[in-house]
mmCIF file of C-alpha atoms in Angstrom:
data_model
loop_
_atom_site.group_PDB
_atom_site.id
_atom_site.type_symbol
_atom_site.label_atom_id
_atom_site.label_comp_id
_atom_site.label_asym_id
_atom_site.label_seq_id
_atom_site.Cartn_x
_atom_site.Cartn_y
_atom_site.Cartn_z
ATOM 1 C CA UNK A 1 -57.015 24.336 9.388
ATOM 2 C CA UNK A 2 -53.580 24.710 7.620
ATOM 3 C CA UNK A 3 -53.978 27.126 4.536
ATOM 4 C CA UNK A 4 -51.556 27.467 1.314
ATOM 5 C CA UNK A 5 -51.458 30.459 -0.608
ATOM 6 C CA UNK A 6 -50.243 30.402 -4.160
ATOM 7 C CA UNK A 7 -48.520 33.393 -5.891
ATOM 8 C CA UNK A 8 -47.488 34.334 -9.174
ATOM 9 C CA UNK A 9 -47.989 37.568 -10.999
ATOM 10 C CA UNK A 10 -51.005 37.563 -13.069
ATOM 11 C CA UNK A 11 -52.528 34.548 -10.827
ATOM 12 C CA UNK A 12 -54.059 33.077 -14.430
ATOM 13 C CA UNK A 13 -51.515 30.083 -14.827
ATOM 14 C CA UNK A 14 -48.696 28.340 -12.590
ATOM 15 C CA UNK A 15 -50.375 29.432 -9.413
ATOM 16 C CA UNK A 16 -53.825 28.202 -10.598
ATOM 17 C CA UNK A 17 -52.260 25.084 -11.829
ATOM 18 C CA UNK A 18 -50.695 24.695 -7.945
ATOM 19 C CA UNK A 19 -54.134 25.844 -6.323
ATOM 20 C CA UNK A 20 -55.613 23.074 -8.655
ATOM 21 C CA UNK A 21 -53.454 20.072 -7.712
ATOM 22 C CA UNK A 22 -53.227 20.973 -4.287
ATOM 23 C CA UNK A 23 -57.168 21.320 -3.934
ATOM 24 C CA UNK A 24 -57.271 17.488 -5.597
ATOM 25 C CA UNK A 25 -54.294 16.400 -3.187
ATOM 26 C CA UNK A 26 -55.618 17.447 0.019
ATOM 27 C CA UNK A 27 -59.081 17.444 -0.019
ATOM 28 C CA UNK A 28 -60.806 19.161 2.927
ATOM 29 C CA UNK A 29 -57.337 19.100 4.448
ATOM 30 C CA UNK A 30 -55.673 21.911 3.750
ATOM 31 C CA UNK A 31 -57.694 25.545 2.457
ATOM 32 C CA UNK A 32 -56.080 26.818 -0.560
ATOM 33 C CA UNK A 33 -56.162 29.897 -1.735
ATOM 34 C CA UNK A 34 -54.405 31.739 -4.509
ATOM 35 C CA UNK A 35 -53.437 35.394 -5.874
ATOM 36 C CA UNK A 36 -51.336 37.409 -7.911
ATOM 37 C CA UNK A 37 -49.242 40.728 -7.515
ATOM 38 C CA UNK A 38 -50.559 42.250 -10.638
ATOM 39 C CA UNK A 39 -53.540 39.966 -11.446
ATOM 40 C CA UNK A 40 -54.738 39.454 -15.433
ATOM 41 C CA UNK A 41 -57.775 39.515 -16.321
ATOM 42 C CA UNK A 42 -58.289 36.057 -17.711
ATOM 43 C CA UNK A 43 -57.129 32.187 -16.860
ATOM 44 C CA UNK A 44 -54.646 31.102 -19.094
ATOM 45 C CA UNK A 45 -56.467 28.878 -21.443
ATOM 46 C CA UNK A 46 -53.812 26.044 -22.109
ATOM 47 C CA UNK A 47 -53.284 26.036 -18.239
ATOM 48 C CA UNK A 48 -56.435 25.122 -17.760
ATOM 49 C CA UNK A 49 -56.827 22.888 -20.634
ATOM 50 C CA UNK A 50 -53.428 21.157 -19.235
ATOM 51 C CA UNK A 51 -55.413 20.808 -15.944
ATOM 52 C CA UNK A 52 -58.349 19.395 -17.111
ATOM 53 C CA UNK A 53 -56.920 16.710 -19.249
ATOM 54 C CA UNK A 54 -55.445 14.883 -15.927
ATOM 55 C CA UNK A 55 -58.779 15.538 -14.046
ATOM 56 C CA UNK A 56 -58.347 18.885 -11.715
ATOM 57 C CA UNK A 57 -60.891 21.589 -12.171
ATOM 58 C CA UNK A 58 -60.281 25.319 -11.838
ATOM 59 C CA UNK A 59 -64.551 25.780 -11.483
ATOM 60 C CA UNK A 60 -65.190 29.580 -10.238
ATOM 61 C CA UNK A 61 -61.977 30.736 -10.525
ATOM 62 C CA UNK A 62 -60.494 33.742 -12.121
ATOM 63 C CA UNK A 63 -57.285 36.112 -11.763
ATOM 64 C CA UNK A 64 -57.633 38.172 -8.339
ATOM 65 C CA UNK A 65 -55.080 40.218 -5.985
ATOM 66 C CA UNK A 66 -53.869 38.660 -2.816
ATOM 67 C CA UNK A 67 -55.853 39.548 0.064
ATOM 68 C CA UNK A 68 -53.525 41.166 2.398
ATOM 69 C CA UNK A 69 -55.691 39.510 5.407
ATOM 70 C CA UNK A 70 -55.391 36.034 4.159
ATOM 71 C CA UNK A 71 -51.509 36.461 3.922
ATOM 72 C CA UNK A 72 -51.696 36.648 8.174
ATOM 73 C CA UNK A 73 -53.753 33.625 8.330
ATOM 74 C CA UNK A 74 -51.837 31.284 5.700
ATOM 75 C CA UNK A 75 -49.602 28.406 7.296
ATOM 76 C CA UNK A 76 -47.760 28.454 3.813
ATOM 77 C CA UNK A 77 -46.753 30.893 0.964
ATOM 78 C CA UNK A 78 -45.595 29.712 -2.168
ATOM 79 C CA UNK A 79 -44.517 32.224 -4.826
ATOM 80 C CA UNK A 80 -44.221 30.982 -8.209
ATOM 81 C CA UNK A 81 -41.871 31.873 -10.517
ATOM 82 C CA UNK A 82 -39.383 34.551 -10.456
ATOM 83 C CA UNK A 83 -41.159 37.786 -11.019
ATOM 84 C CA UNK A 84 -43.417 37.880 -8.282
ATOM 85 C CA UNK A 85 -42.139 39.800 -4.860
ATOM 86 C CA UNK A 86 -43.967 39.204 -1.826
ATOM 87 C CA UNK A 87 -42.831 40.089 1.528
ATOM 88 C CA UNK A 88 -44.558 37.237 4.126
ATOM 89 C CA UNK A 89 -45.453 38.259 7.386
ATOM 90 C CA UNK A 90 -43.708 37.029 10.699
ATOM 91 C CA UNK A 91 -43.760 33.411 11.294
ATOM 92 C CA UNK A 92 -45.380 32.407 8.160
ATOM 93 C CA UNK A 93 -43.434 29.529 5.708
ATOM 94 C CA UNK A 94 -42.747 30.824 2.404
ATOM 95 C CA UNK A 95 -41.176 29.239 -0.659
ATOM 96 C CA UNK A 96 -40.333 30.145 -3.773
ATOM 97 C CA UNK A 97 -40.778 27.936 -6.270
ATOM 98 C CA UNK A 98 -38.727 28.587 -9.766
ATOM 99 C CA UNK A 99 -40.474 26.030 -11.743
ATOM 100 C CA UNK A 100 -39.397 24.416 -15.277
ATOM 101 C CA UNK A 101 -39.927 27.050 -18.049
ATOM 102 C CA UNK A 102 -39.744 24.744 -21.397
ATOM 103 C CA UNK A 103 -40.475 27.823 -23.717
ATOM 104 C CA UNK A 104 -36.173 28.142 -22.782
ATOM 105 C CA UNK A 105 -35.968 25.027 -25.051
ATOM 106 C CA UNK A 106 -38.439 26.687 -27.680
ATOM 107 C CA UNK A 107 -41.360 24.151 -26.458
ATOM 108 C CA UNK A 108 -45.055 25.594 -26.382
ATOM 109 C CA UNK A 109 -48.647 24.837 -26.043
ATOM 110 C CA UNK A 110 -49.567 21.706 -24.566
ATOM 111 C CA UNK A 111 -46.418 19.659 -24.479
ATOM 112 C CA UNK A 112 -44.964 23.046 -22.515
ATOM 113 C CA UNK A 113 -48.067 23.391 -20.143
ATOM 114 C CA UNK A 114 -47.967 19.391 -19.555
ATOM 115 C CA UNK A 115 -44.136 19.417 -18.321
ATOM 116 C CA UNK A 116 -44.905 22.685 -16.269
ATOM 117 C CA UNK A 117 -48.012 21.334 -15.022
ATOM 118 C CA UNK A 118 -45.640 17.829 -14.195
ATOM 119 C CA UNK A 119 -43.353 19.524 -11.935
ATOM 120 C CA UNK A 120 -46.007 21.600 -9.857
ATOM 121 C CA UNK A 121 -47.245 17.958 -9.448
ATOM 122 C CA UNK A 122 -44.497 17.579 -8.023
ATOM 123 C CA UNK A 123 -43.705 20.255 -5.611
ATOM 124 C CA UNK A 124 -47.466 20.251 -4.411
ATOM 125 C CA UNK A 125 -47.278 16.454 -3.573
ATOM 126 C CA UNK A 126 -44.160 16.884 -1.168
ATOM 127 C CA UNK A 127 -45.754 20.330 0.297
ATOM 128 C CA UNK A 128 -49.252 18.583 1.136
ATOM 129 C CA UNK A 129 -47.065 15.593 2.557
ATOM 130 C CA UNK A 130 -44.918 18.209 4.757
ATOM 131 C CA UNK A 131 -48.040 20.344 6.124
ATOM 132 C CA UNK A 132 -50.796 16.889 6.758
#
């Protein structure tokens, strides 16, 4: 089975958000997994709200490191944002993803976590499409 690893930093937002979408987009598909380099200790609560309101769940899940064995098993790596720094192993796809930031425009809350949360849309639609 193909597997996707998401990557940000704290693992509480963007790459929950792209673990989210990609779990509803693929199904049983693709195994998703998702981690950060310097995990938080909480989800980010409009992320979640964002993700709720269009129908994908982030049930069970909380802010963890990235499992250093699941990084030689992952088809995909997708860092997101700019801060994190992963090095992928041999053989393994990575991308970086540097997604829309709207707090650059001075947007916030929901109306920034809804155009974040449209682009990931986005991205994770064309990666499920190029891995299935």
């Amino acid at each position: 089975m193909k597997t996707v690893l998401f990557v940000c930093v704290k693992n509480s937002g963007k790459s929950q958000m792209a673990a989210s979408v990609m779990r509803k987009v693929a199904g049983d598909r693709i195994k998703v997994i998702s981690g950060g380099t310097e995990p938080g200790k909480v989800l980010n609560t409009e992320s979640v709200q964002a993700l709720e309101a269009r129908g994908y769940s982030t049930h069970g899940e909380f802010p963890k490191a990235i499992d250093p064995q699941s990084l030689e098993n992952c088809t995909a790596i997708v860092v997101v944002g700019k801060e994190a720094q992963l090095d992928a192993p041999a053989g393994v796809r990575i991308e970086r993803w540097d997604t829309v930031e709207p707090s650059h425009q001075g947007l916030e809350g929901a109306e920034r976590m809804n155009l974040i949360l449209d682009d990931i849309e986005s991205r994770v639609n064309q990666l499920a499409e190029s891995l299935v």
